[in-house]
Coordinates of C-alpha atoms and ligand atoms in Angstrom, one line a residue:
X1 CA 28.5 -10.3 6.8
X2 CA 26.4 -13.0 5.6
X3 CA 26.3 -14.8 2.4
X4 CA 23.0 -16.2 0.9
X5 CA 23.2 -18.2 -2.2
X6 CA 20.2 -18.7 -4.3
X7 CA 19.3 -21.0 -7.2
X8 CA 17.9 -18.1 -9.4
X9 CA 17.2 -14.7 -8.5
X10 CA 15.1 -11.8 -10.4
X11 CA 18.0 -9.0 -10.8
X12 CA 17.0 -5.8 -12.4
X13 CA 18.3 -7.3 -15.9
X14 CA 16.2 -10.3 -15.3
X15 CA 16.6 -13.8 -14.1
X16 CA 20.0 -15.2 -13.2
X17 CA 21.1 -18.4 -12.0
X18 CA 23.3 -19.4 -9.0
X19 CA 23.7 -16.1 -7.5
X20 CA 25.5 -15.2 -4.6
X21 CA 24.6 -12.1 -2.4
X22 CA 27.2 -10.7 0.4
X23 CA 25.3 -8.7 2.9
X24 CA 26.8 -6.4 5.3
X25 CA 25.3 -3.7 7.5
X26 CA 21.8 -4.1 5.8
X27 CA 23.1 -3.9 1.9
X28 CA 24.4 -5.8 -0.9
X29 CA 28.2 -5.5 -0.8
X30 CA 28.6 -7.8 -3.9
X31 CA 26.1 -9.7 -6.2
X32 CA 27.7 -12.7 -8.2
X33 CA 26.1 -14.5 -10.5
X34 CA 26.8 -18.1 -12.2
X35 CA 28.7 -19.0 -9.1
X36 CA 29.1 -22.2 -7.2
X37 CA 28.2 -22.2 -3.8
X38 CA 31.1 -21.8 -1.1
X39 CA 31.4 -23.2 2.4
X40 CA 29.5 -21.0 4.9
X41 CA 27.0 -19.9 2.2
X42 CA 23.3 -20.1 3.2
X43 CA 21.3 -22.1 0.5
X44 CA 18.1 -20.8 -0.8
X45 CA 15.8 -21.1 -3.9
X46 CA 14.2 -18.1 -5.7
X47 CA 15.0 -14.7 -4.8
X48 CA 12.7 -11.8 -5.9
X49 CA 13.0 -8.3 -4.5
X50 CA 10.4 -7.2 -1.5
X51 CA 7.4 -5.3 -3.1
X52 CA 6.3 -2.1 -1.7
X53 CA 2.6 -2.0 -0.3
X54 CA 1.6 1.5 -1.7
X55 CA -1.7 2.2 0.4
X56 CA -2.4 1.1 3.7
X57 CA -4.7 2.2 6.8
X58 CA -3.1 0.0 9.5
X59 CA -5.9 0.7 12.2
X60 CA -8.3 -0.7 10.0
X61 CA -6.9 -4.2 10.4
X62 CA -8.6 -4.2 13.7
X63 CA -12.2 -4.7 11.9
X64 CA -11.2 -7.4 9.4
X65 CA -13.8 -9.6 9.0
X66 CA -16.0 -8.1 11.3
X67 CA -18.1 -5.9 8.5
X68 CA -19.7 -9.0 7.0
X69 CA -23.3 -8.5 8.5
X70 CA -26.2 -6.4 7.2
X71 CA -26.3 -3.1 8.9
X72 CA -30.1 -2.6 7.5
X73 CA -32.7 -3.7 5.3
X74 CA -31.4 -2.1 2.3
X75 CA -27.9 -4.0 2.3
X76 CA -24.6 -2.5 2.8
X77 CA -22.1 -0.4 0.6
X78 CA -19.0 1.5 0.8
X79 CA -20.7 4.4 3.0
X80 CA -22.3 2.0 5.4
X81 CA -18.9 0.4 5.9
X82 CA -17.5 3.7 6.4
X83 CA -20.0 4.4 9.2
X84 CA -18.9 1.3 11.0
X85 CA -15.2 2.3 10.5
X86 CA -15.9 5.6 11.9
X87 CA -17.2 3.9 15.1
X88 CA -14.3 2.4 15.7
X89 CA -11.8 5.0 15.2
X90 CA -12.9 7.0 18.2
X91 CA -11.8 3.9 20.7
X92 CA -7.9 3.5 19.5
X93 CA -5.3 5.1 21.8
X94 CA -1.7 5.6 20.5
X95 CA -0.7 2.2 22.1
X96 CA -3.3 0.6 20.5
X97 CA -2.5 1.8 17.1
X98 CA 1.1 0.5 17.7
X99 CA -0.3 -2.8 18.4
X100 CA -2.9 -3.1 15.6
X101 CA -0.3 -1.6 13.1
X102 CA 2.4 -4.2 14.3
X103 CA 0.0 -6.7 13.6
X104 CA -0.8 -5.5 10.0
X105 CA 3.0 -4.9 9.0
X106 CA 4.1 -8.3 10.4
X107 CA 1.6 -9.9 8.2
X108 CA 2.6 -7.8 5.3
X109 CA 6.3 -8.9 5.6
X110 CA 5.1 -12.4 5.6
X111 CA 3.2 -12.1 2.4
X112 CA 6.4 -10.3 0.7
X113 CA 5.8 -6.7 1.3
X114 CA 8.8 -5.1 2.5
X115 CA 7.8 -1.5 2.6
X116 CA 4.3 0.1 3.4
X117 CA 2.9 3.5 2.4
X118 CA 0.8 4.3 5.4
X119 CA -2.0 6.8 4.6
X120 CA -2.3 8.2 8.0
X121 CA -5.2 10.4 9.0
X122 CA -5.7 9.3 12.9
X123 CA -4.2 12.4 14.2
X124 CA -6.1 14.0 17.2
X125 CA -7.4 12.6 20.3
X126 CA -11.0 11.2 20.2
X127 CA -12.7 14.4 21.1
X128 CA -10.7 15.9 18.2
X129 CA -8.5 18.0 20.6
X130 CA -4.8 17.7 19.3
X131 CA -2.2 15.5 21.5
X132 CA 0.4 17.8 23.2
X133 CA 2.7 16.4 20.6
X134 CA 1.1 16.3 17.2
X135 CA 3.0 13.5 16.1
X136 CA 1.7 11.3 18.7
X137 CA 0.1 9.0 16.4
X138 CA 2.7 9.0 13.8
X139 CA 5.2 7.9 16.4
X140 CA 2.6 5.0 17.3
X141 CA 3.0 4.0 13.7
X142 CA 6.9 4.4 13.6
X143 CA 7.2 1.9 16.8
X144 CA 5.2 -0.5 14.8
X145 CA 7.4 -0.2 11.9
X146 CA 10.5 -0.6 14.2
X147 CA 9.2 -3.6 16.0
X148 CA 8.5 -5.5 12.9
X149 CA 11.1 -4.2 10.5
X150 CA 9.2 -3.1 7.6
X151 CA 10.3 0.0 5.8
X152 CA 7.7 2.9 6.3
X153 CA 6.7 5.8 3.7
X154 CA 4.7 7.6 6.2
X155 CA 1.9 9.6 4.1
X156 CA 0.4 12.4 6.7
X157 CA -3.2 13.0 5.4
X158 CA -4.9 16.3 5.3
X159 CA -8.6 16.1 5.9
X160 CA -10.8 19.0 6.4
X161 CA -14.2 18.5 4.8
X162 CA -17.1 16.0 4.6
X163 CA -17.8 16.6 0.9
X164 CA -17.0 18.6 -2.4
X165 CA -17.3 22.4 -1.9
X166 CA -15.6 22.6 1.5
X167 CA -18.7 20.8 3.6
X168 CA -17.8 21.1 7.2
X169 CA -16.5 17.7 8.6
X170 CA -19.0 15.4 10.7
X171 CA -18.4 13.9 14.1
X172 CA -16.8 10.8 12.8
X173 CA -14.1 12.6 10.9
X174 CA -12.9 14.6 14.2
X175 CA -9.9 12.7 14.8
X176 CA -8.9 13.4 11.3
X177 CA -9.3 17.3 10.9
X178 CA -6.6 19.8 10.8
X179 CA -6.3 23.4 9.1
X180 CA -3.4 24.0 6.8
X181 CA -1.3 25.7 9.7
X182 CA -1.8 23.0 12.2
X183 CA -1.2 20.6 9.2
X184 CA 2.2 22.0 8.6
X185 CA 3.1 21.4 12.2
X186 CA 1.8 18.0 12.2
X187 CA 3.9 17.1 9.3
X188 CA 7.1 18.5 10.9
X189 CA 6.2 16.3 13.9
X190 CA 5.6 13.4 11.5
X191 CA 9.1 13.9 10.2
X192 CA 10.7 13.8 13.5
X193 CA 8.6 10.7 14.6
X194 CA 10.1 8.6 12.0
X195 CA 13.6 10.0 12.2
X196 CA 15.0 7.2 14.2
X197 CA 14.0 4.6 11.5
X198 CA 16.8 4.0 9.0
X199 CA 15.2 4.6 5.8
X200 CA 11.9 6.2 6.5
X201 CA 10.3 8.5 3.8
X202 CA 7.7 11.2 4.7
X203 CA 5.2 12.3 1.7
X204 CA 1.9 14.3 1.9
X205 CA -1.7 13.0 1.4
X206 CA -4.6 15.6 0.6
X207 CA -7.3 12.8 1.4
X208 CA -9.5 13.1 -1.5
X209 CA -11.2 15.8 -3.4
X210 CA -14.1 15.3 -1.0
X211 CA -12.1 16.3 1.7
X212 CA -10.0 19.1 0.5
X213 CA -10.8 22.3 -1.2
X214 CA -8.9 23.5 -4.3
X215 CA -6.9 26.2 -2.2
X216 CA -6.0 23.6 0.3
X217 CA -4.8 21.2 -2.2
X218 CA -2.7 23.8 -3.9
X219 CA -1.2 24.8 -0.3
X220 CA -0.4 21.1 0.3
X221 CA 1.4 20.7 -2.9
X222 CA 3.6 23.6 -2.3
X223 CA 4.3 21.9 1.2
X224 CA 5.1 18.6 -0.8
X225 CA 8.3 19.7 -2.5
X226 CA 9.6 16.6 -4.1
X227 CA 7.9 14.3 -1.8
X228 CA 5.2 11.7 -2.9
X229 CA 1.9 13.2 -2.9
X230 CA -1.1 10.6 -2.5
X231 CA -4.9 10.8 -2.7
X232 CA -8.0 8.9 -3.0
X233 CA -9.5 9.7 -6.5
X234 CA -12.6 8.1 -7.8
X235 CA -13.4 5.0 -5.9
X236 CA -17.2 5.3 -5.7
X237 CA -19.9 6.3 -8.6
X238 CA -21.4 8.5 -5.8
X239 CA -17.9 10.5 -5.5
X240 CA -17.8 10.9 -9.3
X241 CA -21.3 12.0 -9.3
X242 CA -20.9 14.5 -6.6
X243 CA -17.7 15.8 -8.2
X244 CA -19.9 16.4 -11.6
X245 CA -22.6 18.3 -9.7
X246 CA -19.8 20.2 -8.0
X247 CA -17.6 21.1 -10.8
X248 CA -19.1 20.0 -14.0
X249 CA -16.2 17.3 -14.4
X250 CA -14.9 13.9 -13.3
X251 CA -12.4 13.5 -10.4
X252 CA -9.5 12.6 -12.6
X253 CA -10.3 15.0 -15.4
X254 CA -10.6 18.1 -12.8
X255 CA -7.4 17.0 -11.1
X256 CA -5.5 16.7 -14.3
X257 CA -7.0 20.2 -15.6
X258 CA -5.8 21.8 -12.7
X259 CA -2.6 20.4 -11.1
X260 CA 0.9 19.3 -12.4
X261 CA 0.0 15.7 -12.1
X262 CA 3.2 13.8 -12.7
X263 CA 5.1 10.5 -11.6
X264 CA 5.4 12.2 -8.0
X265 CA 1.7 11.5 -7.6
X266 CA -0.2 8.4 -6.7
X267 CA -3.9 8.4 -7.4
X268 CA -5.2 5.7 -5.2
X269 CA -8.7 4.0 -6.4
X270 CA -9.0 5.7 -9.8
X271 CA -11.6 2.9 -10.4
X272 CA -13.8 4.9 -12.4
X273 CA -12.3 6.6 -15.0
X274 CA -13.2 7.1 -18.9
X275 CA -11.0 6.2 -21.7
X276 CA -9.9 9.5 -22.1
X277 CA -9.1 10.0 -18.4
X278 CA -7.3 6.4 -18.5
X279 CA -5.2 7.7 -21.3
X280 CA -4.2 10.9 -19.7
X281 CA -3.4 9.3 -16.5
X282 CA -0.8 7.1 -18.3
X283 CA 0.8 10.1 -20.2
X284 CA 1.1 11.8 -17.0
X285 CA 3.1 8.8 -15.4
X286 CA 1.2 9.2 -12.3
X287 CA 1.0 6.0 -10.5
X288 CA -2.4 4.4 -10.1
X289 CA -2.8 2.7 -6.7
X290 CA -4.9 -0.3 -7.0
X291 CA -6.3 -2.3 -4.0
X292 CA -8.1 -5.2 -5.4
X293 CA -8.9 -7.1 -2.4
X294 CA -10.2 -3.9 -0.5
X295 CA -12.1 -2.7 -3.8
X296 CA -13.7 -5.9 -4.0
X297 CA -14.8 -6.1 -0.4
X298 CA -16.1 -2.5 -0.6
X299 CA -18.1 -3.0 -3.7
X300 CA -16.0 -0.3 -5.7
X301 CA -15.8 -1.5 -9.2
X302 CA -13.0 -2.5 -11.3
X303 CA -10.3 -0.4 -13.0
X304 CA -10.0 -0.8 -16.9
X305 CA -6.0 -2.0 -16.0
X306 CA -5.8 -3.8 -19.4
X307 CA -6.4 -0.5 -21.3
X308 CA -4.4 1.6 -18.6
X309 CA -1.3 -0.8 -19.2
X310 CA -1.9 -1.0 -22.9
X311 CA -1.2 2.8 -23.1
X312 CA 2.0 2.5 -20.9
X313 CA 0.4 3.3 -17.6
X314 CA 2.1 2.7 -14.2
X315 CA 0.5 0.9 -11.3
X316 CA 1.1 -0.5 -7.9
X317 CA -0.8 -2.2 -5.3
X318 CA -2.0 -1.8 -1.8
X319 CA -3.6 -3.5 0.9
X320 CA -5.5 -0.5 1.9
X321 CA -8.0 -1.5 4.7
X322 CA -6.1 -4.8 5.2
X323 CA -9.3 -6.9 5.6
X324 CA -7.0 -9.5 4.1
X325 CA -3.1 -8.7 3.9
X326 CA -1.8 -11.1 0.8
X327 CA 0.4 -9.8 -1.9
X328 CA 0.0 -12.8 -4.0
X329 CA -3.8 -12.4 -3.7
X330 CA -3.6 -8.6 -4.7
X331 CA -2.0 -9.5 -7.9
X332 CA -4.0 -12.3 -8.7
X333 CA -7.3 -10.5 -8.1
X334 CA -6.0 -7.6 -10.0
X335 CA -5.7 -10.1 -13.1
X336 CA -9.1 -12.2 -12.4
X337 CA -11.0 -8.6 -12.2
X338 CA -9.9 -8.3 -15.8
X339 CA -10.7 -11.8 -16.9
X340 CA -14.1 -11.8 -15.4
X341 CA -15.0 -8.4 -17.0
X342 CA -13.4 -9.3 -20.5
X343 CA -14.1 -13.0 -20.4
X344 CA -10.5 -13.8 -21.5
X345 CA -7.3 -15.4 -20.0
X346 CA -4.1 -14.1 -19.4
X347 CA -5.1 -10.5 -19.9
X348 CA -2.1 -8.5 -18.4
X349 CA 0.6 -11.0 -19.8
X350 CA 2.8 -9.4 -22.7
X351 CA 4.2 -11.1 -25.4
X352 CA 7.8 -11.9 -23.8
X353 CA 6.5 -12.0 -20.2
X354 CA 4.1 -14.2 -18.3
X355 CA 1.1 -13.0 -16.4
X356 CA 2.7 -13.1 -13.0
X357 CA 5.8 -11.2 -14.2
X358 CA 3.8 -8.3 -15.7
X359 CA 1.8 -8.0 -12.4
X360 CA 5.2 -8.3 -10.2
X361 CA 7.2 -6.1 -12.4
X362 CA 4.5 -3.5 -12.5
X363 CA 3.7 -3.5 -8.5
X364 CA 7.4 -3.6 -7.9
X365 CA 8.3 -0.5 -10.2
X366 CA 5.1 1.7 -9.7
X367 CA 5.3 0.8 -5.8
X368 CA 8.7 2.0 -5.7
X369 CA 8.1 5.1 -7.4
X370 CA 5.0 5.9 -5.3
X371 CA 6.7 5.5 -2.0
X372 CA 10.2 7.2 -3.0
X373 CA 11.8 3.8 -2.2
X374 CA 11.5 0.2 -2.9
X375 CA 13.8 -3.0 -3.0
X376 CA 16.4 -3.3 -6.1
X377 CA 18.7 -6.3 -6.2
X378 CA 21.7 -4.4 -6.8
X379 CA 25.2 -3.5 -5.2
X380 CA 25.0 -0.8 -2.7
X381 CA 21.1 -1.1 -2.2
X382 CA 19.3 -1.9 1.0
X383 CA 19.1 -5.9 1.1
X384 CA 15.1 -6.4 0.9
X385 CA 14.7 -9.7 -0.4
X386 CA 11.9 -12.6 -0.7
X387 CA 12.4 -16.3 -1.0
X388 CA 9.6 -17.8 -3.2
X389 CA 9.1 -21.8 -2.4
X390 CA 10.8 -24.0 -5.2
X391 CA 9.1 -25.2 -8.0
X392 CA 9.5 -28.6 -9.7
X393 CA 10.3 -27.5 -13.1
X394 CA 12.7 -24.8 -14.3
X395 CA 11.8 -21.6 -12.6
X396 CA 12.1 -18.1 -14.2
X397 CA 8.7 -16.5 -14.5
X398 CA 7.0 -19.6 -13.8
X399 CA 8.2 -19.0 -10.2
X400 CA 6.0 -15.9 -10.1
X401 CA 3.1 -17.3 -11.8
X402 CA 3.2 -20.4 -9.5
X403 CA 3.3 -18.0 -6.5
X404 CA 0.6 -15.4 -7.4
X405 CA -1.8 -18.0 -8.8
X406 CA -1.3 -21.3 -7.2
X407 CA 0.4 -21.2 -3.7
X408 CA 0.3 -17.4 -2.5
X409 CA 3.3 -18.7 -0.3
X410 CA 6.3 -17.1 0.4
X411 CA 9.3 -18.8 2.5
X412 CA 11.8 -16.4 3.8
X413 CA 12.1 -12.4 3.8
X414 CA 15.1 -10.5 4.5
X415 CA 14.4 -6.7 5.2
X416 CA 17.6 -4.3 5.5
X417 CA 19.6 -7.7 5.6
X418 CA 17.6 -8.9 8.8
X419 CA 15.8 -12.1 8.4
X420 CA 12.4 -11.0 9.6
X421 CA 10.5 -14.1 8.1
X422 CA 11.4 -17.7 8.3
X423 CA 9.1 -20.5 7.0
X424 CA 6.4 -17.9 6.0
X425 CA 6.3 -16.6 9.7
X426 CA 7.5 -13.4 11.3
X427 CA 9.8 -13.9 13.9
X428 CA 7.8 -11.8 16.6
X429 CA 4.4 -13.0 15.0
X430 CA 3.2 -14.8 18.3
X431 CA 4.0 -12.0 20.7
X432 CA 2.4 -9.7 18.1
X433 CA -0.8 -11.6 17.7
X434 CA -1.1 -12.3 21.4
X435 CA -0.9 -8.4 22.0
X436 CA -3.3 -7.7 18.8
X437 CA -5.8 -10.3 20.4
X438 CA -6.1 -8.7 23.8
X439 CA -6.5 -5.1 22.0
X440 CA -9.3 -6.6 19.7
X441 CA -11.1 -8.3 22.5
X442 CA -11.2 -4.9 24.4
X443 CA -12.1 -2.8 21.6
X444 CA -14.5 -4.9 19.5
X445 CA -16.8 -6.2 22.5
Ligands
NGQ1 C1 -10.2 5.6 4.1 N1 -11.0 4.0 2.7 O1 -9.8 6.8 4.0 O2 -10.1 4.8 4.8 C2 -11.1 5.4 3.0 C3 -12.5 5.4 3.5 C4 -13.5 7.7 2.8 C5 -11.1 3.7 1.3 N2 -11.4 4.6 0.2 C6 -13.0 6.7 3.9 N3 -11.1 2.3 0.7 O3 -12.8 7.6 1.7 O4 -14.1 8.6 3.0
ZN2 ZN1 -7.4 4.5 1.2

């Protein structure tokens, strides 16, 4: 049993002062507000719930910062970046994956994410043959989650085709490929692989409309039951054009017309949508997964978040390629993309909530829905808490604004009641970083 006392905390019904959390066996046993500190309490400043990171490809952390040189005279785009990424994919062993993912997961915790949706498609051996245990690579990710303490929503990916119309996969994709039958075994093996983690969730991820045929998509949805379904949807103009050429419809339009898309679904990178698609998505309650840092890095485009939120749309954020892992920066860039496009300020702020508060509440609630698990500062809930640095003036929403727009700094993080980050640093950071550097040196040279 431990007791943490905070000057302020963002509880489900709003900011409260002088808040005491009693934590036992990883959960909040009681939460008192407006109470004085007692002997033995640990004193802290501003508490907010941990945020879900709804979209990550952990292995891509390996190439962070190493895709910034031109690959040809024409310059680079998403597709040339993907070729570079495919070249690394072949080299990563299960042990390497644990090391790389542990680095990424530690940095996620350090930035205030307490759960990750790992969109996992590195299933097969480098030559495309299955591992003896189809859950081998899923187990490697589970080990990284265990080492770091982050909550895991594993999203095993189905990937079978190189483009719309069921094109055969190419050589760079061979570690990803299964058919529906082998995928169902892989999915069951993934459930086993995470079973020792206390609160892991396993969903299903059809990679994209490019990589999955309509029949395969229908089979995957049947397999999903009431688990989360995630897919990449409309990230690149070429993807929209290819979908139009194949079906006569745009990706979001096509999907909403044929499948029962609702709040169980997370559409990642709904970047290129018309107003009608935007409105329809909001109406269905599907979560739109936005990854502003990666979307900027890959030159994707800007999602019309202001319109979508005005329609009541639900969004969350993800660190996707993990080129930089920083929750505050994802939220800041989400707003700044809108400001730069619309030439206005405080675009996503509401009349009664500051810009930072709208961004934070949105990412928390959309992310929790998308990952079927999120942090709630309530009695009986898992104790996933983030402490922000104190500010000079009365806090409330201003603490969120200051964090997101000014400092970006997280002080302490508790995950399932355990303090995993102290003074901005994960407890195993040094050891994890040393292992990561050794792997990076070997794989990148
Ligand atoms: C991915 N990443 O699956 O890692 C993709 C690239 C693709 C992003 N879309 C591969 N950001 O979409 O074909
Ligand atoms: Zn992705």
